[in-house]
Short mmCIF file of C-alpha atoms and ligand atoms in Angstrom, two decimals:
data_model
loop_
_atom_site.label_atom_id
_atom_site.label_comp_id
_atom_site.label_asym_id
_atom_site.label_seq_id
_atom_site.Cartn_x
_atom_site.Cartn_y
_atom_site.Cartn_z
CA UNK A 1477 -9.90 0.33 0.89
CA UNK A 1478 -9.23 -3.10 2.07
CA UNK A 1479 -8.87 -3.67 5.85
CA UNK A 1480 -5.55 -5.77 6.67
CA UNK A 1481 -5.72 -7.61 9.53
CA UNK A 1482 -2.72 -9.76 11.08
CA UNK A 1483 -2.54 -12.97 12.52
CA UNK A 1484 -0.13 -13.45 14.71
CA UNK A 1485 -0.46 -16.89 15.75
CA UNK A 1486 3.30 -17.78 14.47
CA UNK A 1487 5.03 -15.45 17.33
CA UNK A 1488 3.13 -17.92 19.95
CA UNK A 1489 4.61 -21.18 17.65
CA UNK A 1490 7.98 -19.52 17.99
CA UNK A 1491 7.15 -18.98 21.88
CA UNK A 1492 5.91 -22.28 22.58
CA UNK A 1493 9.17 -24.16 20.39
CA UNK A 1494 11.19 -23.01 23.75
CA UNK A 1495 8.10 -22.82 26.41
CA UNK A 1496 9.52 -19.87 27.08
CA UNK A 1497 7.62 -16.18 27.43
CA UNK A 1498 8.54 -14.87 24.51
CA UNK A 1499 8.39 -13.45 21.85
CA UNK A 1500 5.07 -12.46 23.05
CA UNK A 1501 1.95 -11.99 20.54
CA UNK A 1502 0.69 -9.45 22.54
CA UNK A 1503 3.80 -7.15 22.20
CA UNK A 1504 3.99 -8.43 18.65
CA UNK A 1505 0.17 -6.90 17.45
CA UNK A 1506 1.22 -3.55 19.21
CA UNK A 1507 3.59 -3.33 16.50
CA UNK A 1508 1.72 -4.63 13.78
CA UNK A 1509 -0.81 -1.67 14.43
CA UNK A 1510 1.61 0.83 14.84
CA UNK A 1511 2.60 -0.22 11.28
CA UNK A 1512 -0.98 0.16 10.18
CA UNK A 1513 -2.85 -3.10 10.68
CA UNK A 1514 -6.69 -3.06 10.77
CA UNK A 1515 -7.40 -5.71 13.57
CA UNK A 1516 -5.40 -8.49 14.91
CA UNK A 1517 -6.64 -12.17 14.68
CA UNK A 1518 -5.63 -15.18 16.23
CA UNK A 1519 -6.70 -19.04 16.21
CA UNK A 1520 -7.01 -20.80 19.25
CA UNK A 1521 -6.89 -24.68 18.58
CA UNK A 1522 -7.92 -26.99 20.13
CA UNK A 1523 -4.78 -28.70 20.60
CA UNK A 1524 -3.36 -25.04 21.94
CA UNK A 1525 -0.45 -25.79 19.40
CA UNK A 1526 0.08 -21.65 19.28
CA UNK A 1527 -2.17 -19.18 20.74
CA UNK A 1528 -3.00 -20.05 24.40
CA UNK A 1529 -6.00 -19.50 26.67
CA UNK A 1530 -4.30 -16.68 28.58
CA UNK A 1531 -2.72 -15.10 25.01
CA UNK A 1532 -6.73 -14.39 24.06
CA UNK A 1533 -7.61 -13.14 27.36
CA UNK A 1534 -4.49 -10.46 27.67
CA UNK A 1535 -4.70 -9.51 24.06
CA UNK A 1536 -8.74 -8.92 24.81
CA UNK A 1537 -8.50 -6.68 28.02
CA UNK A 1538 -4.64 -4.72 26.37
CA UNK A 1539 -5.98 -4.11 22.41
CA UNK A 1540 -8.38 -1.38 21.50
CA UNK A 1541 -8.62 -2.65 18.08
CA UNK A 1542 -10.99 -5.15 15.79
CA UNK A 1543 -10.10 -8.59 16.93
CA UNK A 1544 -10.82 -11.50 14.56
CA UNK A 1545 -10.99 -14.95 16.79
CA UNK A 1546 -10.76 -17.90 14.39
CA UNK A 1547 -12.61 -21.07 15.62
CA UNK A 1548 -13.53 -24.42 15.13
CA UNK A 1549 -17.49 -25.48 16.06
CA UNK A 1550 -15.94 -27.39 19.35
CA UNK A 1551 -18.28 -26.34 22.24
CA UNK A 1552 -15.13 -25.69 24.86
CA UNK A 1553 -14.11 -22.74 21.97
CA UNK A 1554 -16.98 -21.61 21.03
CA UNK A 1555 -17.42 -21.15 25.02
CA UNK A 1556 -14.00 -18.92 25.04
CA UNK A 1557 -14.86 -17.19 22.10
CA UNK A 1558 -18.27 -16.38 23.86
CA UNK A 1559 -16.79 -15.12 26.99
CA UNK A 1560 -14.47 -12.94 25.23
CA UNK A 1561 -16.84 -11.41 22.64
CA UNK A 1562 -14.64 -10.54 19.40
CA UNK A 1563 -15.61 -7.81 16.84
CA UNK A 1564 -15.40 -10.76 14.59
CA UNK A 1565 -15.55 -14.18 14.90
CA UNK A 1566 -14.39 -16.25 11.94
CA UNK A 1567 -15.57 -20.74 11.57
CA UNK A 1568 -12.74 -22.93 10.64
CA UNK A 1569 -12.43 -26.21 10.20
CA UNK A 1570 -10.13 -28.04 12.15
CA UNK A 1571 -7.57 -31.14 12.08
CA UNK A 1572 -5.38 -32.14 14.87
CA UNK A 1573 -3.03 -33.66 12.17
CA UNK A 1574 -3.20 -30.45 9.96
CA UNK A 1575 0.26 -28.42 9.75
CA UNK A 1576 -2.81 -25.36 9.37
CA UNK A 1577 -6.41 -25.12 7.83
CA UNK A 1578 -6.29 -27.12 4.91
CA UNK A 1579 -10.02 -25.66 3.40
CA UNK A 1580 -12.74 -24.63 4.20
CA UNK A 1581 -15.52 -25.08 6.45
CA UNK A 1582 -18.40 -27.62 4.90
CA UNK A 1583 -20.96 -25.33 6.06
CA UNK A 1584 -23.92 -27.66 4.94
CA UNK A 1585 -22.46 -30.80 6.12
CA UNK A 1586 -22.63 -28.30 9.95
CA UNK A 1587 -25.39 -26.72 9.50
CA UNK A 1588 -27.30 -28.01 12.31
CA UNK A 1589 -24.12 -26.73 14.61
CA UNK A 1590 -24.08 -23.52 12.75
CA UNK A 1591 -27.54 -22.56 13.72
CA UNK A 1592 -27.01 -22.92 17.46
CA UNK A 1593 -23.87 -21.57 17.38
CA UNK A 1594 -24.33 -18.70 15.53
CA UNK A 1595 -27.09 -17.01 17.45
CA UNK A 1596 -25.13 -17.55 20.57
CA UNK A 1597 -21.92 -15.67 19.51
CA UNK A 1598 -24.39 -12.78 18.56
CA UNK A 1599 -26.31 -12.84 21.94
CA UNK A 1600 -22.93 -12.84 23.50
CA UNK A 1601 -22.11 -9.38 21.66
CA UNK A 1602 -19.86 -10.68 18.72
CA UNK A 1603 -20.99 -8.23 16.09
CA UNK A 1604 -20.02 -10.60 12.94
CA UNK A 1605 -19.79 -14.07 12.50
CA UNK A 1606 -17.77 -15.26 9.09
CA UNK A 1607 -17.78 -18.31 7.78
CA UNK A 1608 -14.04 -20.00 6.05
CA UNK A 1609 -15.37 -21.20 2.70
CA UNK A 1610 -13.90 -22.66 -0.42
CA UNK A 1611 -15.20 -20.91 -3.27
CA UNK A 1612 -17.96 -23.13 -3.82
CA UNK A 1613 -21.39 -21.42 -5.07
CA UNK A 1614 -23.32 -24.43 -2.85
CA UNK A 1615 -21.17 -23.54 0.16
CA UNK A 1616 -21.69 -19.69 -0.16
CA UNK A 1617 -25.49 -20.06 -0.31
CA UNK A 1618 -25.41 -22.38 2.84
CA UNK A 1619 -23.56 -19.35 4.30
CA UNK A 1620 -26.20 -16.90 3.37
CA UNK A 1621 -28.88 -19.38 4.88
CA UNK A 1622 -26.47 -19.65 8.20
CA UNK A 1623 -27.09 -16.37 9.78
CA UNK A 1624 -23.55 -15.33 9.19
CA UNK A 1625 -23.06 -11.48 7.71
CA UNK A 1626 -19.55 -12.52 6.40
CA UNK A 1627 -17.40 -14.88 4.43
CA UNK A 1628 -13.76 -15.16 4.50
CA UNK A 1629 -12.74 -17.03 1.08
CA UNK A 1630 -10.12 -19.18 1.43
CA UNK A 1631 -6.96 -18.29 -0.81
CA UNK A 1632 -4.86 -21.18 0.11
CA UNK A 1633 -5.52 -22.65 -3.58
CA UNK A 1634 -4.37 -19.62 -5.05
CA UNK A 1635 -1.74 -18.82 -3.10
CA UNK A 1636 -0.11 -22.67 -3.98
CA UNK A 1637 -0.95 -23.11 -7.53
CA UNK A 1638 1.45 -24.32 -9.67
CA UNK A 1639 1.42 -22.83 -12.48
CA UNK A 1640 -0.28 -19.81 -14.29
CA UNK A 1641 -3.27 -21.58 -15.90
CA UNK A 1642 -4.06 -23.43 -12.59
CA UNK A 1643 -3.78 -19.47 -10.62
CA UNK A 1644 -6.10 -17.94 -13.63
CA UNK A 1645 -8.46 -20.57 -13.04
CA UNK A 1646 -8.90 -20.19 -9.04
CA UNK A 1647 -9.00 -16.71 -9.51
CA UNK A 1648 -11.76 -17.09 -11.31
CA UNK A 1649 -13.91 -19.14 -8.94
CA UNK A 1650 -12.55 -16.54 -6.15
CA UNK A 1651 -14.16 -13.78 -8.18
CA UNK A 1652 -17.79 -15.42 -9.05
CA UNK A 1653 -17.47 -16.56 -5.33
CA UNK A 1654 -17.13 -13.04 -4.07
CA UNK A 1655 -19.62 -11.85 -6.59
CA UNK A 1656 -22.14 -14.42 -5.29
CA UNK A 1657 -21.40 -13.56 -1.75
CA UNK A 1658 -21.99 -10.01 -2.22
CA UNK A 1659 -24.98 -10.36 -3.94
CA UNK A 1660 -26.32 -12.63 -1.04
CA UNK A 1661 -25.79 -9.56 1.02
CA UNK A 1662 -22.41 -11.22 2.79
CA UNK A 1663 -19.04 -9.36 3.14
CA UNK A 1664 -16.40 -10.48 1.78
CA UNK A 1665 -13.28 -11.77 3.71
CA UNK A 1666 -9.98 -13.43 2.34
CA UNK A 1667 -7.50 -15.05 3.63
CA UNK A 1668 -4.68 -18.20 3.58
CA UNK A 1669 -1.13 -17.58 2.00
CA UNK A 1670 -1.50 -13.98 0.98
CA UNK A 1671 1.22 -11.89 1.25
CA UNK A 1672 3.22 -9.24 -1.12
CA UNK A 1673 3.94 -11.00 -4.34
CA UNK A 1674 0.59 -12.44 -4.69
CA UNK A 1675 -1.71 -9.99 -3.09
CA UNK A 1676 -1.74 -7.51 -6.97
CA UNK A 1677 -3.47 -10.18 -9.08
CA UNK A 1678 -5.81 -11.23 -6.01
CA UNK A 1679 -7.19 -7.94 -5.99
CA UNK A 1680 -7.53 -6.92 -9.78
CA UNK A 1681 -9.45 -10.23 -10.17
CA UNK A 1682 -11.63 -10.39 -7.10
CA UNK A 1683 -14.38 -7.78 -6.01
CA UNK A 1684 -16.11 -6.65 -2.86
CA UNK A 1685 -12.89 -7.29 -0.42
CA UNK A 1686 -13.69 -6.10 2.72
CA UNK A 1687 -10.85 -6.91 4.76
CA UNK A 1688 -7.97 -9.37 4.46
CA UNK A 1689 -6.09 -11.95 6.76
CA UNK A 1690 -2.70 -12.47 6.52
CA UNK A 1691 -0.34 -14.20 8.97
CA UNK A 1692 3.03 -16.35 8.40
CA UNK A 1693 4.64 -13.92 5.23
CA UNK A 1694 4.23 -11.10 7.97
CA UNK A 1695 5.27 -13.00 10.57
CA UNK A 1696 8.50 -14.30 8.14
CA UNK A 1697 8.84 -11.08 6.87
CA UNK A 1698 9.01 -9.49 10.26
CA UNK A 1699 12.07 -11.51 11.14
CA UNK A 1700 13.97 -9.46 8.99
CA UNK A 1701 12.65 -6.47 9.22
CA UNK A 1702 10.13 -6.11 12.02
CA UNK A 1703 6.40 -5.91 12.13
CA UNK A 1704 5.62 -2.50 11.96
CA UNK A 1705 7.63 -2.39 8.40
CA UNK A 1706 6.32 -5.69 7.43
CA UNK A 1707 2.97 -4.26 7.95
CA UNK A 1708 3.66 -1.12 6.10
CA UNK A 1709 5.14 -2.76 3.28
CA UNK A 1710 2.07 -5.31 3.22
CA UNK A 1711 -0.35 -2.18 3.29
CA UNK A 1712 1.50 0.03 0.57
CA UNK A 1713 1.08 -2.92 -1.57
CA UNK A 1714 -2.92 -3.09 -0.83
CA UNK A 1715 -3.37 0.59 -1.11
CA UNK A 1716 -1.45 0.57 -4.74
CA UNK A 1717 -3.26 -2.48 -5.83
CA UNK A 1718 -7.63 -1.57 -4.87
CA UNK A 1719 -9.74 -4.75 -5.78
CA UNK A 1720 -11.42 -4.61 -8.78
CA UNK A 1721 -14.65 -3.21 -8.95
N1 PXP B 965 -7.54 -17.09 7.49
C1 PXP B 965 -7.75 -18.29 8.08
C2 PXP B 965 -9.15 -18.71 8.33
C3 PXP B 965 -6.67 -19.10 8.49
O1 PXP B 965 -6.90 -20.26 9.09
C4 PXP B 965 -5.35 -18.62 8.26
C5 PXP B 965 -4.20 -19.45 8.71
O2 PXP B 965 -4.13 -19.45 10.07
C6 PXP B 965 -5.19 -17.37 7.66
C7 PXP B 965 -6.29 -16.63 7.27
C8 PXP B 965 -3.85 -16.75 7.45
O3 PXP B 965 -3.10 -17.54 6.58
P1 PXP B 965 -1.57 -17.22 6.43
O4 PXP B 965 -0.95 -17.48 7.77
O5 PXP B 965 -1.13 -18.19 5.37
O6 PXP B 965 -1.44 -15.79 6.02
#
């Protein structure tokens, strides 16, 4: 089955519109695994637009669960995400002017980064490093070469297409780019505007997903009806609808 893991960056933009305290992501991914979530997984920017400094260290030292830190290559992050060791550890690329990650990470164009920063979130006891990626076969086998043991594709394309033939066509690419990755000997992540309308045709075309990220429809959702049912509802949906072989 599919992990689901929540992001719950969106509770800290809500936060931070006020500067007040809350809502707090911490009390926020309590509920999202009593509603069944996998992991919880966060993205500290550089510009510390949502999820703070102190948000990583309190939900590190509170959750007993698989947390996914999202990064960019910027040494001061990489530094945090060191210190704090997360079971995963997923490479973004980053904008300041971006509203959020707008694709994914050119893993050739950083592969000199890559392989020193790579090592060092291993040596400091992050047990997988995954690497954002379009579905691109050129990017994919840079990943492979990288060291990572995971991708996470990135659905945004799908998620925003406009119209059926432009969907059936990135589902496609999705589906060799999973293929590819798997055969490389990668896991298979996803992630970027998934959520329950789209999330049945994701997984009949595309094989091999491990685990999925979803964030702002849970965190949309959950205004209306919380995050424990948001999460259920999100997980019914992924237990009814198993990726294609
Ligand atoms: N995966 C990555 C790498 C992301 O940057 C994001 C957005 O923060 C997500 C998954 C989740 O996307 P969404 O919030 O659209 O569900």
């Amino acid at each position: 089955m599919t992990r689901l893991l929540i992001n719950i960056d969106h509770v800290a933009t809500l936060r931070n519109a006020r500067r007040e305290t809350f809502p707090d992501p911490l009390s926020a991914a309590r509920a999202c695994l009593d509603g069944g979530a996998d992991g919880i997984v966060f993205h500290l920017r550089e510009d510390r637009r949502h999820i703070k400094d102190a948000d990583v260290e309190r939900i590190r030292a509170e959750l007993d669960t698989k947390l996914d830190f999202e990064l960019s290559l910027a040494e001061e992050i990489v530094a945090i995400c060191c210190r704090n060791a997360p079971e995963l550890a997923t490479l973004v690329p980053e904008r300041r002017e971006e509203v959020t990650t707008e694709g994914g990470l050119d893993v050739l164009g950083n592969s000199k980064r890559l392989s020193s920063v790579i090592p060092r979130l291993y040596d400091h006891g992050v047990a997988e490093v995954a690497l954002f990626v379009d579905p691109d076969p050129e990017q994919i086998e840079a990943a492979a070469r990288s060291g990572a043991n995971a991708i996470e594709l990135h659905t945004g394309d799908y998620a925003n297409a406009a119209d059926a033939a432009a969907r059936a066509a990135v589902l496609s690419r999705l589906a060799t780019a999973a293929r590819q990755a798997h055969d490389l000997g990668l896991r298979v992540h996803a992630g970027h505007g998934l959520d329950i309308h789209n999330y049945p045709a994701f997984s009949k075309a595309v094989p091999h997903l491990a685990e999925v990220s979803i964030g702002f429809a849970i965190v949309s959702r959950a205004l209306f009806i919380g995050f424990k049912a948001a999460v259920e509802e999100m997980r019914s949906i992924i237990e009814a609808h198993p990726h294609v072989a």
